[in-house]
Amino acid sequence: MKYLVATAAIAVSLAGCTDGNNFFPTFNREAGSQIDSGTFGNSTMANTMVQTGQSGYTINLARRFASEVSSTVNFPFNSTALDEQARATLREQAQWIRQFPEVRFKVYGHTDLVGSQAYNRRLGLQRAQAVVLYLTSQGIGRDRLEAVVSFGETQPLIVTDGQERRNRRTVTEVSGFVQNHPTIMNGRYGEVIFRDYVTSAAAPTTLSGGRGAQLTP
């Protein structure tokens, strides 16, 4: 009798909790679903990228690209035209990009705050497309320019409602690899670094002759 009473009490208690608490119905779902807000798998993906080295390669190459060439070009007001300074910068970018055929890039388009948000988003995209088109004319494969992205007016460098050239820009960044594994970079990246060291190294010198001898390579 005591057993039946206890069982009934537990059943009533659970029924009450189920009505007022959304946690219990989750037991009918797959494990982990109650804590998955849409990014649950991203942690595993990021961990895999770090463990395999892909994330480290991407970060290092992104830093090197940003430090060795200008990643930004600017535009005239309400225009997608590339002036000579912009084209010179893009030629430098293309020369750097050609060293790493395994690497992919994104081009982000921006505008100043003049005009509607919808118009500026389209303009930012058109600026990014103009940069992609010029990079492809310099021998960069379109498949390596992973995406063309427009931030429009949402990320100004200088917050002003007026015209601001520094806000009218595109930014080129390293985004990942053409193939989905970093080991393809092992030999190539080492080769490039080794070449840089060889190029920058001074030729060894030796002494020849006796007193007053000159240093000769």
JSON list of C-alpha atoms in Angstrom, two decimals:
[
{"chain": "A", "resi": 1, "resn": "MET", "atom": "CA", "xyz": [0.00, 0.00, 0.00]},
{"chain": "A", "resi": 2, "resn": "LYS", "atom": "CA", "xyz": [2.82, 2.41, 0.93]},
{"chain": "A", "resi": 3, "resn": "TYR", "atom": "CA", "xyz": [4.51, 1.55, -2.37]},
{"chain": "A", "resi": 4, "resn": "LEU", "atom": "CA", "xyz": [1.39, 2.43, -4.36]},
{"chain": "A", "resi": 5, "resn": "VAL", "atom": "CA", "xyz": [0.99, 5.74, -2.53]},
{"chain": "A", "resi": 6, "resn": "ALA", "atom": "CA", "xyz": [4.63, 6.66, -3.13]},
{"chain": "A", "resi": 7, "resn": "THR", "atom": "CA", "xyz": [4.34, 5.78, -6.81]},
{"chain": "A", "resi": 8, "resn": "ALA", "atom": "CA", "xyz": [1.21, 7.89, -7.19]},
{"chain": "A", "resi": 9, "resn": "ALA", "atom": "CA", "xyz": [2.87, 10.83, -5.45]},
{"chain": "A", "resi": 10, "resn": "ILE", "atom": "CA", "xyz": [5.88, 10.67, -7.78]},
{"chain": "A", "resi": 11, "resn": "ALA", "atom": "CA", "xyz": [3.59, 10.52, -10.82]},
{"chain": "A", "resi": 12, "resn": "VAL", "atom": "CA", "xyz": [1.65, 13.58, -9.65]},
{"chain": "A", "resi": 13, "resn": "SER", "atom": "CA", "xyz": [4.90, 15.41, -8.92]},
{"chain": "A", "resi": 14, "resn": "LEU", "atom": "CA", "xyz": [6.30, 14.67, -12.38]},
{"chain": "A", "resi": 15, "resn": "ALA", "atom": "CA", "xyz": [3.06, 15.69, -14.04]},
{"chain": "A", "resi": 16, "resn": "GLY", "atom": "CA", "xyz": [3.13, 19.00, -12.22]},
{"chain": "A", "resi": 17, "resn": "CYS", "atom": "CA", "xyz": [6.75, 19.63, -13.20]},
{"chain": "A", "resi": 18, "resn": "THR", "atom": "CA", "xyz": [6.04, 18.76, -16.81]},
{"chain": "A", "resi": 19, "resn": "ASP", "atom": "CA", "xyz": [3.23, 21.32, -16.99]},
{"chain": "A", "resi": 20, "resn": "GLY", "atom": "CA", "xyz": [5.32, 24.12, -15.56]},
{"chain": "A", "resi": 21, "resn": "ASN", "atom": "CA", "xyz": [8.83, 23.22, -16.73]},
{"chain": "A", "resi": 22, "resn": "ASN", "atom": "CA", "xyz": [9.93, 22.74, -20.33]},
{"chain": "A", "resi": 23, "resn": "PHE", "atom": "CA", "xyz": [13.00, 20.74, -19.36]},
{"chain": "A", "resi": 24, "resn": "PHE", "atom": "CA", "xyz": [11.35, 17.32, -18.93]},
{"chain": "A", "resi": 25, "resn": "PRO", "atom": "CA", "xyz": [9.98, 17.01, -22.49]},
{"chain": "A", "resi": 26, "resn": "THR", "atom": "CA", "xyz": [13.55, 17.26, -23.76]},
{"chain": "A", "resi": 27, "resn": "PHE", "atom": "CA", "xyz": [14.16, 13.72, -22.54]},
{"chain": "A", "resi": 28, "resn": "ASN", "atom": "CA", "xyz": [12.21, 12.62, -25.60]},
{"chain": "A", "resi": 29, "resn": "ARG", "atom": "CA", "xyz": [14.79, 14.30, -27.85]},
{"chain": "A", "resi": 30, "resn": "GLU", "atom": "CA", "xyz": [18.31, 13.32, -28.80]},
{"chain": "A", "resi": 31, "resn": "ALA", "atom": "CA", "xyz": [21.06, 13.84, -26.22]},
{"chain": "A", "resi": 32, "resn": "GLY", "atom": "CA", "xyz": [22.42, 17.36, -26.16]},
{"chain": "A", "resi": 33, "resn": "SER", "atom": "CA", "xyz": [19.53, 18.93, -28.07]},
{"chain": "A", "resi": 34, "resn": "GLN", "atom": "CA", "xyz": [18.50, 21.14, -25.15]},
{"chain": "A", "resi": 35, "resn": "ILE", "atom": "CA", "xyz": [21.86, 22.92, -25.17]},
{"chain": "A", "resi": 36, "resn": "ASP", "atom": "CA", "xyz": [22.26, 23.19, -28.94]},
{"chain": "A", "resi": 37, "resn": "SER", "atom": "CA", "xyz": [21.37, 26.70, -30.03]},
{"chain": "A", "resi": 38, "resn": "GLY", "atom": "CA", "xyz": [22.61, 26.16, -33.57]},
{"chain": "A", "resi": 39, "resn": "THR", "atom": "CA", "xyz": [26.33, 26.46, -32.83]},
{"chain": "A", "resi": 40, "resn": "PHE", "atom": "CA", "xyz": [26.81, 23.19, -30.91]},
{"chain": "A", "resi": 41, "resn": "GLY", "atom": "CA", "xyz": [28.82, 21.61, -33.74]},
{"chain": "A", "resi": 42, "resn": "ASN", "atom": "CA", "xyz": [31.01, 24.68, -34.19]},
{"chain": "A", "resi": 43, "resn": "SER", "atom": "CA", "xyz": [33.00, 23.90, -31.05]},
{"chain": "A", "resi": 44, "resn": "THR", "atom": "CA", "xyz": [33.85, 20.45, -32.38]},
{"chain": "A", "resi": 45, "resn": "MET", "atom": "CA", "xyz": [34.75, 21.91, -35.78]},
{"chain": "A", "resi": 46, "resn": "ALA", "atom": "CA", "xyz": [36.97, 24.58, -34.23]},
{"chain": "A", "resi": 47, "resn": "ASN", "atom": "CA", "xyz": [38.66, 22.01, -32.00]},
{"chain": "A", "resi": 48, "resn": "THR", "atom": "CA", "xyz": [39.34, 19.78, -35.00]},
{"chain": "A", "resi": 49, "resn": "MET", "atom": "CA", "xyz": [40.83, 22.69, -36.93]},
{"chain": "A", "resi": 50, "resn": "VAL", "atom": "CA", "xyz": [43.16, 23.54, -34.04]},
{"chain": "A", "resi": 51, "resn": "GLN", "atom": "CA", "xyz": [44.20, 19.91, -33.48]},
{"chain": "A", "resi": 52, "resn": "THR", "atom": "CA", "xyz": [45.00, 19.35, -37.16]},
{"chain": "A", "resi": 53, "resn": "GLY", "atom": "CA", "xyz": [46.80, 22.66, -37.46]},
{"chain": "A", "resi": 54, "resn": "GLN", "atom": "CA", "xyz": [44.47, 24.17, -40.04]},
{"chain": "A", "resi": 55, "resn": "SER", "atom": "CA", "xyz": [43.37, 27.00, -37.77]},
{"chain": "A", "resi": 56, "resn": "GLY", "atom": "CA", "xyz": [46.96, 27.86, -36.85]},
{"chain": "A", "resi": 57, "resn": "TYR", "atom": "CA", "xyz": [48.06, 27.96, -40.49]},
{"chain": "A", "resi": 58, "resn": "THR", "atom": "CA", "xyz": [45.16, 30.22, -41.40]},
{"chain": "A", "resi": 59, "resn": "ILE", "atom": "CA", "xyz": [45.83, 32.65, -38.56]},
{"chain": "A", "resi": 60, "resn": "ASN", "atom": "CA", "xyz": [49.57, 32.81, -39.29]},
{"chain": "A", "resi": 61, "resn": "LEU", "atom": "CA", "xyz": [49.03, 33.38, -43.00]},
{"chain": "A", "resi": 62, "resn": "ALA", "atom": "CA", "xyz": [46.38, 36.03, -42.32]},
{"chain": "A", "resi": 63, "resn": "ARG", "atom": "CA", "xyz": [48.78, 37.91, -40.05]},
{"chain": "A", "resi": 64, "resn": "ARG", "atom": "CA", "xyz": [51.57, 37.65, -42.58]},
{"chain": "A", "resi": 65, "resn": "PHE", "atom": "CA", "xyz": [49.37, 38.86, -45.43]},
{"chain": "A", "resi": 66, "resn": "ALA", "atom": "CA", "xyz": [48.18, 41.87, -43.40]},
{"chain": "A", "resi": 67, "resn": "SER", "atom": "CA", "xyz": [51.73, 42.77, -42.36]},
{"chain": "A", "resi": 68, "resn": "GLU", "atom": "CA", "xyz": [53.42, 42.38, -45.77]},
{"chain": "A", "resi": 69, "resn": "VAL", "atom": "CA", "xyz": [50.91, 44.02, -48.13]},
{"chain": "A", "resi": 70, "resn": "SER", "atom": "CA", "xyz": [48.10, 46.54, -47.81]},
{"chain": "A", "resi": 71, "resn": "SER", "atom": "CA", "xyz": [44.82, 44.64, -47.49]},
{"chain": "A", "resi": 72, "resn": "THR", "atom": "CA", "xyz": [42.65, 47.73, -48.12]},
{"chain": "A", "resi": 73, "resn": "VAL", "atom": "CA", "xyz": [41.79, 49.78, -51.19]},
{"chain": "A", "resi": 74, "resn": "ASN", "atom": "CA", "xyz": [39.63, 52.92, -51.20]},
{"chain": "A", "resi": 75, "resn": "PHE", "atom": "CA", "xyz": [37.07, 54.26, -53.65]},
{"chain": "A", "resi": 76, "resn": "PRO", "atom": "CA", "xyz": [35.72, 57.61, -54.88]},
{"chain": "A", "resi": 77, "resn": "PHE", "atom": "CA", "xyz": [32.29, 58.67, -53.59]},
{"chain": "A", "resi": 78, "resn": "ASN", "atom": "CA", "xyz": [29.39, 56.56, -54.89]},
{"chain": "A", "resi": 79, "resn": "SER", "atom": "CA", "xyz": [31.75, 54.69, -57.22]},
{"chain": "A", "resi": 80, "resn": "THR", "atom": "CA", "xyz": [33.27, 51.27, -57.84]},
{"chain": "A", "resi": 81, "resn": "ALA", "atom": "CA", "xyz": [36.12, 52.66, -59.96]},
{"chain": "A", "resi": 82, "resn": "LEU", "atom": "CA", "xyz": [39.65, 51.53, -59.11]},
{"chain": "A", "resi": 83, "resn": "ASP", "atom": "CA", "xyz": [42.13, 54.42, -59.32]},
{"chain": "A", "resi": 84, "resn": "GLU", "atom": "CA", "xyz": [45.83, 53.86, -59.95]},
{"chain": "A", "resi": 85, "resn": "GLN", "atom": "CA", "xyz": [46.64, 53.66, -56.23]},
{"chain": "A", "resi": 86, "resn": "ALA", "atom": "CA", "xyz": [44.00, 50.97, -55.76]},
{"chain": "A", "resi": 87, "resn": "ARG", "atom": "CA", "xyz": [45.25, 49.00, -58.77]},
{"chain": "A", "resi": 88, "resn": "ALA", "atom": "CA", "xyz": [48.84, 49.19, -57.49]},
{"chain": "A", "resi": 89, "resn": "THR", "atom": "CA", "xyz": [47.72, 47.82, -54.12]},
{"chain": "A", "resi": 90, "resn": "LEU", "atom": "CA", "xyz": [45.81, 45.00, -55.79]},
{"chain": "A", "resi": 91, "resn": "ARG", "atom": "CA", "xyz": [48.84, 44.08, -57.90]},
{"chain": "A", "resi": 92, "resn": "GLU", "atom": "CA", "xyz": [50.82, 43.74, -54.66]},
{"chain": "A", "resi": 93, "resn": "GLN", "atom": "CA", "xyz": [48.05, 41.58, -53.20]},
{"chain": "A", "resi": 94, "resn": "ALA", "atom": "CA", "xyz": [48.01, 39.39, -56.31]},
{"chain": "A", "resi": 95, "resn": "GLN", "atom": "CA", "xyz": [51.78, 38.94, -56.20]},
{"chain": "A", "resi": 96, "resn": "TRP", "atom": "CA", "xyz": [51.54, 37.77, -52.57]},
{"chain": "A", "resi": 97, "resn": "ILE", "atom": "CA", "xyz": [48.53, 35.54, -53.26]},
{"chain": "A", "resi": 98, "resn": "ARG", "atom": "CA", "xyz": [50.35, 33.76, -56.10]},
{"chain": "A", "resi": 99, "resn": "GLN", "atom": "CA", "xyz": [52.94, 32.47, -53.59]},
{"chain": "A", "resi": 100, "resn": "PHE", "atom": "CA", "xyz": [50.26, 30.37, -51.87]},
{"chain": "A", "resi": 101, "resn": "PRO", "atom": "CA", "xyz": [48.10, 28.55, -54.44]},
{"chain": "A", "resi": 102, "resn": "GLU", "atom": "CA", "xyz": [46.49, 26.50, -51.64]},
{"chain": "A", "resi": 103, "resn": "VAL", "atom": "CA", "xyz": [45.03, 29.53, -49.84]},
{"chain": "A", "resi": 104, "resn": "ARG", "atom": "CA", "xyz": [41.61, 31.12, -50.30]},
{"chain": "A", "resi": 105, "resn": "PHE", "atom": "CA", "xyz": [40.62, 34.74, -49.71]},
{"chain": "A", "resi": 106, "resn": "LYS", "atom": "CA", "xyz": [37.53, 36.81, -48.99]},
{"chain": "A", "resi": 107, "resn": "VAL", "atom": "CA", "xyz": [36.95, 40.36, -50.16]},
{"chain": "A", "resi": 108, "resn": "TYR", "atom": "CA", "xyz": [34.75, 42.52, -47.91]},
{"chain": "A", "resi": 109, "resn": "GLY", "atom": "CA", "xyz": [33.05, 45.62, -49.35]},
{"chain": "A", "resi": 110, "resn": "HIS", "atom": "CA", "xyz": [32.27, 48.74, -47.30]},
{"chain": "A", "resi": 111, "resn": "THR", "atom": "CA", "xyz": [30.71, 52.17, -47.86]},
{"chain": "A", "resi": 112, "resn": "ASP", "atom": "CA", "xyz": [30.41, 55.44, -45.97]},
{"chain": "A", "resi": 113, "resn": "LEU", "atom": "CA", "xyz": [27.15, 56.41, -44.24]},
{"chain": "A", "resi": 114, "resn": "VAL", "atom": "CA", "xyz": [25.74, 58.55, -47.04]},
{"chain": "A", "resi": 115, "resn": "GLY", "atom": "CA", "xyz": [22.67, 56.92, -48.63]},
{"chain": "A", "resi": 116, "resn": "SER", "atom": "CA", "xyz": [20.24, 54.21, -47.57]},
{"chain": "A", "resi": 117, "resn": "GLN", "atom": "CA", "xyz": [21.42, 50.99, -45.97]},
{"chain": "A", "resi": 118, "resn": "ALA", "atom": "CA", "xyz": [20.01, 48.86, -48.80]},
{"chain": "A", "resi": 119, "resn": "TYR", "atom": "CA", "xyz": [21.74, 50.95, -51.46]},
{"chain": "A", "resi": 120, "resn": "ASN", "atom": "CA", "xyz": [25.03, 50.91, -49.57]},
{"chain": "A", "resi": 121, "resn": "ARG", "atom": "CA", "xyz": [24.90, 47.14, -49.18]},
{"chain": "A", "resi": 122, "resn": "ARG", "atom": "CA", "xyz": [24.60, 46.77, -52.95]},
{"chain": "A", "resi": 123, "resn": "LEU", "atom": "CA", "xyz": [27.39, 49.31, -53.47]},
{"chain": "A", "resi": 124, "resn": "GLY", "atom": "CA", "xyz": [29.66, 47.48, -51.03]},
{"chain": "A", "resi": 125, "resn": "LEU", "atom": "CA", "xyz": [29.05, 44.24, -52.92]},
{"chain": "A", "resi": 126, "resn": "GLN", "atom": "CA", "xyz": [29.81, 45.91, -56.25]},
{"chain": "A", "resi": 127, "resn": "ARG", "atom": "CA", "xyz": [33.10, 47.25, -54.87]},
{"chain": "A", "resi": 128, "resn": "ALA", "atom": "CA", "xyz": [34.07, 43.79, -53.66]},
{"chain": "A", "resi": 129, "resn": "GLN", "atom": "CA", "xyz": [33.19, 42.38, -57.09]},
{"chain": "A", "resi": 130, "resn": "ALA", "atom": "CA", "xyz": [35.35, 45.04, -58.78]},
{"chain": "A", "resi": 131, "resn": "VAL", "atom": "CA", "xyz": [38.32, 43.95, -56.65]},
{"chain": "A", "resi": 132, "resn": "VAL", "atom": "CA", "xyz": [37.71, 40.28, -57.39]},
{"chain": "A", "resi": 133, "resn": "LEU", "atom": "CA", "xyz": [37.55, 41.03, -61.11]},
{"chain": "A", "resi": 134, "resn": "TYR", "atom": "CA", "xyz": [40.86, 42.88, -60.99]},
{"chain": "A", "resi": 135, "resn": "LEU", "atom": "CA", "xyz": [42.55, 40.13, -58.97]},
{"chain": "A", "resi": 136, "resn": "THR", "atom": "CA", "xyz": [41.40, 37.55, -61.50]},
{"chain": "A", "resi": 137, "resn": "SER", "atom": "CA", "xyz": [42.88, 39.72, -64.27]},
{"chain": "A", "resi": 138, "resn": "GLN", "atom": "CA", "xyz": [46.20, 39.34, -62.42]},
{"chain": "A", "resi": 139, "resn": "GLY", "atom": "CA", "xyz": [46.07, 35.55, -62.68]},
{"chain": "A", "resi": 140, "resn": "ILE", "atom": "CA", "xyz": [44.28, 34.65, -59.43]},
{"chain": "A", "resi": 141, "resn": "GLY", "atom": "CA", "xyz": [41.73, 31.87, -59.93]},
{"chain": "A", "resi": 142, "resn": "ARG", "atom": "CA", "xyz": [38.15, 32.86, -59.18]},
{"chain": "A", "resi": 143, "resn": "ASP", "atom": "CA", "xyz": [37.72, 29.65, -57.17]},
{"chain": "A", "resi": 144, "resn": "ARG", "atom": "CA", "xyz": [40.33, 30.93, -54.70]},
{"chain": "A", "resi": 145, "resn": "LEU", "atom": "CA", "xyz": [38.32, 34.07, -53.97]},
{"chain": "A", "resi": 146, "resn": "GLU", "atom": "CA", "xyz": [36.02, 32.14, -51.69]},
{"chain": "A", "resi": 147, "resn": "ALA", "atom": "CA", "xyz": [33.29, 34.73, -51.24]},
{"chain": "A", "resi": 148, "resn": "VAL", "atom": "CA", "xyz": [32.41, 38.31, -51.95]},
{"chain": "A", "resi": 149, "resn": "VAL", "atom": "CA", "xyz": [30.87, 39.91, -48.86]},
{"chain": "A", "resi": 150, "resn": "SER", "atom": "CA", "xyz": [29.27, 43.32, -48.35]},
{"chain": "A", "resi": 151, "resn": "PHE", "atom": "CA", "xyz": [29.07, 45.04, -44.97]},
{"chain": "A", "resi": 152, "resn": "GLY", "atom": "CA", "xyz": [27.69, 48.17, -46.62]},
{"chain": "A", "resi": 153, "resn": "GLU", "atom": "CA", "xyz": [27.69, 51.05, -44.14]},
{"chain": "A", "resi": 154, "resn": "THR", "atom": "CA", "xyz": [27.59, 48.90, -41.00]},
{"chain": "A", "resi": 155, "resn": "GLN", "atom": "CA", "xyz": [31.31, 48.95, -40.13]},
{"chain": "A", "resi": 156, "resn": "PRO", "atom": "CA", "xyz": [32.67, 52.47, -40.67]},
{"chain": "A", "resi": 157, "resn": "LEU", "atom": "CA", "xyz": [36.26, 53.22, -39.68]},
{"chain": "A", "resi": 158, "resn": "ILE", "atom": "CA", "xyz": [35.27, 56.86, -39.12]},
{"chain": "A", "resi": 159, "resn": "VAL", "atom": "CA", "xyz": [31.80, 57.44, -37.70]},
{"chain": "A", "resi": 160, "resn": "THR", "atom": "CA", "xyz": [30.38, 60.38, -39.65]},
{"chain": "A", "resi": 161, "resn": "ASP", "atom": "CA", "xyz": [27.22, 60.98, -41.64]},
{"chain": "A", "resi": 162, "resn": "GLY", "atom": "CA", "xyz": [29.21, 62.81, -44.30]},
{"chain": "A", "resi": 163, "resn": "GLN", "atom": "CA", "xyz": [31.41, 61.55, -47.09]},
{"chain": "A", "resi": 164, "resn": "GLU", "atom": "CA", "xyz": [34.48, 59.73, -45.79]},
{"chain": "A", "resi": 165, "resn": "ARG", "atom": "CA", "xyz": [36.98, 58.11, -48.17]},
{"chain": "A", "resi": 166, "resn": "ARG", "atom": "CA", "xyz": [38.46, 55.85, -45.50]},
{"chain": "A", "resi": 167, "resn": "ASN", "atom": "CA", "xyz": [35.06, 54.20, -45.06]},
{"chain": "A", "resi": 168, "resn": "ARG", "atom": "CA", "xyz": [34.67, 53.59, -48.81]},
{"chain": "A", "resi": 169, "resn": "ARG", "atom": "CA", "xyz": [36.90, 50.53, -49.01]},
{"chain": "A", "resi": 170, "resn": "THR", "atom": "CA", "xyz": [37.36, 46.84, -49.59]},
{"chain": "A", "resi": 171, "resn": "VAL", "atom": "CA", "xyz": [39.41, 44.56, -47.36]},
{"chain": "A", "resi": 172, "resn": "THR", "atom": "CA", "xyz": [41.04, 41.35, -48.60]},
{"chain": "A", "resi": 173, "resn": "GLU", "atom": "CA", "xyz": [41.66, 38.63, -46.00]},
{"chain": "A", "resi": 174, "resn": "VAL", "atom": "CA", "xyz": [42.92, 35.04, -45.83]},
{"chain": "A", "resi": 175, "resn": "SER", "atom": "CA", "xyz": [39.91, 32.81, -45.24]},
{"chain": "A", "resi": 176, "resn": "GLY", "atom": "CA", "xyz": [41.16, 29.21, -45.44]},
{"chain": "A", "resi": 177, "resn": "PHE", "atom": "CA", "xyz": [42.41, 26.55, -47.81]},
{"chain": "A", "resi": 178, "resn": "VAL", "atom": "CA", "xyz": [41.37, 25.39, -51.25]},
{"chain": "A", "resi": 179, "resn": "GLN", "atom": "CA", "xyz": [41.43, 21.82, -50.00]},
{"chain": "A", "resi": 180, "resn": "ASN", "atom": "CA", "xyz": [40.08, 20.89, -46.61]},
{"chain": "A", "resi": 181, "resn": "HIS", "atom": "CA", "xyz": [43.26, 19.79, -44.87]},
{"chain": "A", "resi": 182, "resn": "PRO", "atom": "CA", "xyz": [46.32, 21.76, -43.74]},
{"chain": "A", "resi": 183, "resn": "THR", "atom": "CA", "xyz": [48.92, 19.11, -44.50]},
{"chain": "A", "resi": 184, "resn": "ILE", "atom": "CA", "xyz": [48.89, 20.26, -48.13]},
{"chain": "A", "resi": 185, "resn": "MET", "atom": "CA", "xyz": [50.73, 23.32, -46.83]},
{"chain": "A", "resi": 186, "resn": "ASN", "atom": "CA", "xyz": [53.52, 21.47, -45.04]},
{"chain": "A", "resi": 187, "resn": "GLY", "atom": "CA", "xyz": [55.97, 21.27, -47.94]},
{"chain": "A", "resi": 188, "resn": "ARG", "atom": "CA", "xyz": [54.85, 24.39, -49.76]},
{"chain": "A", "resi": 189, "resn": "TYR", "atom": "CA", "xyz": [54.93, 26.70, -46.76]},
{"chain": "A", "resi": 190, "resn": "GLY", "atom": "CA", "xyz": [58.34, 25.39, -45.71]},
{"chain": "A", "resi": 191, "resn": "GLU", "atom": "CA", "xyz": [59.58, 25.88, -49.26]},
{"chain": "A", "resi": 192, "resn": "VAL", "atom": "CA", "xyz": [58.49, 29.52, -49.33]},
{"chain": "A", "resi": 193, "resn": "ILE", "atom": "CA", "xyz": [60.03, 30.26, -45.93]},
{"chain": "A", "resi": 194, "resn": "PHE", "atom": "CA", "xyz": [63.27, 28.54, -46.95]},
{"chain": "A", "resi": 195, "resn": "ARG", "atom": "CA", "xyz": [63.39, 30.56, -50.18]},
{"chain": "A", "resi": 196, "resn": "ASP", "atom": "CA", "xyz": [62.96, 33.78, -48.19]},
{"chain": "A", "resi": 197, "resn": "TYR", "atom": "CA", "xyz": [65.86, 32.84, -45.95]},
{"chain": "A", "resi": 198, "resn": "VAL", "atom": "CA", "xyz": [68.10, 31.94, -48.91]},
{"chain": "A", "resi": 199, "resn": "THR", "atom": "CA", "xyz": [67.29, 35.18, -50.72]},
{"chain": "A", "resi": 200, "resn": "SER", "atom": "CA", "xyz": [68.00, 37.34, -47.69]},
{"chain": "A", "resi": 201, "resn": "ALA", "atom": "CA", "xyz": [71.19, 35.55, -46.66]},
{"chain": "A", "resi": 202, "resn": "ALA", "atom": "CA", "xyz": [74.59, 37.08, -47.47]},
{"chain": "A", "resi": 203, "resn": "ALA", "atom": "CA", "xyz": [77.05, 34.97, -49.43]},
{"chain": "A", "resi": 204, "resn": "PRO", "atom": "CA", "xyz": [79.83, 33.48, -47.27]},
{"chain": "A", "resi": 205, "resn": "THR", "atom": "CA", "xyz": [83.29, 35.06, -47.51]},
{"chain": "A", "resi": 206, "resn": "THR", "atom": "CA", "xyz": [86.81, 33.62, -47.25]},
{"chain": "A", "resi": 207, "resn": "LEU", "atom": "CA", "xyz": [90.28, 35.08, -46.80]},
{"chain": "A", "resi": 208, "resn": "SER", "atom": "CA", "xyz": [92.67, 34.72, -49.72]},
{"chain": "A", "resi": 209, "resn": "GLY", "atom": "CA", "xyz": [96.36, 35.63, -49.93]},
{"chain": "A", "resi": 210, "resn": "GLY", "atom": "CA", "xyz": [98.54, 36.93, -47.11]},
{"chain": "A", "resi": 211, "resn": "ARG", "atom": "CA", "xyz": [98.84, 40.28, -45.37]},
{"chain": "A", "resi": 212, "resn": "GLY", "atom": "CA", "xyz": [96.30, 42.78, -46.65]},
{"chain": "A", "resi": 213, "resn": "ALA", "atom": "CA", "xyz": [94.30, 40.09, -48.38]},
{"chain": "A", "resi": 214, "resn": "GLN", "atom": "CA", "xyz": [90.81, 41.00, -49.55]},
{"chain": "A", "resi": 215, "resn": "LEU", "atom": "CA", "xyz": [87.61, 39.21, -48.58]},
{"chain": "A", "resi": 216, "resn": "THR", "atom": "CA", "xyz": [86.25, 37.29, -51.55]},
{"chain": "A", "resi": 217, "resn": "PRO", "atom": "CA", "xyz": [82.97, 35.44, -51.91]}
]
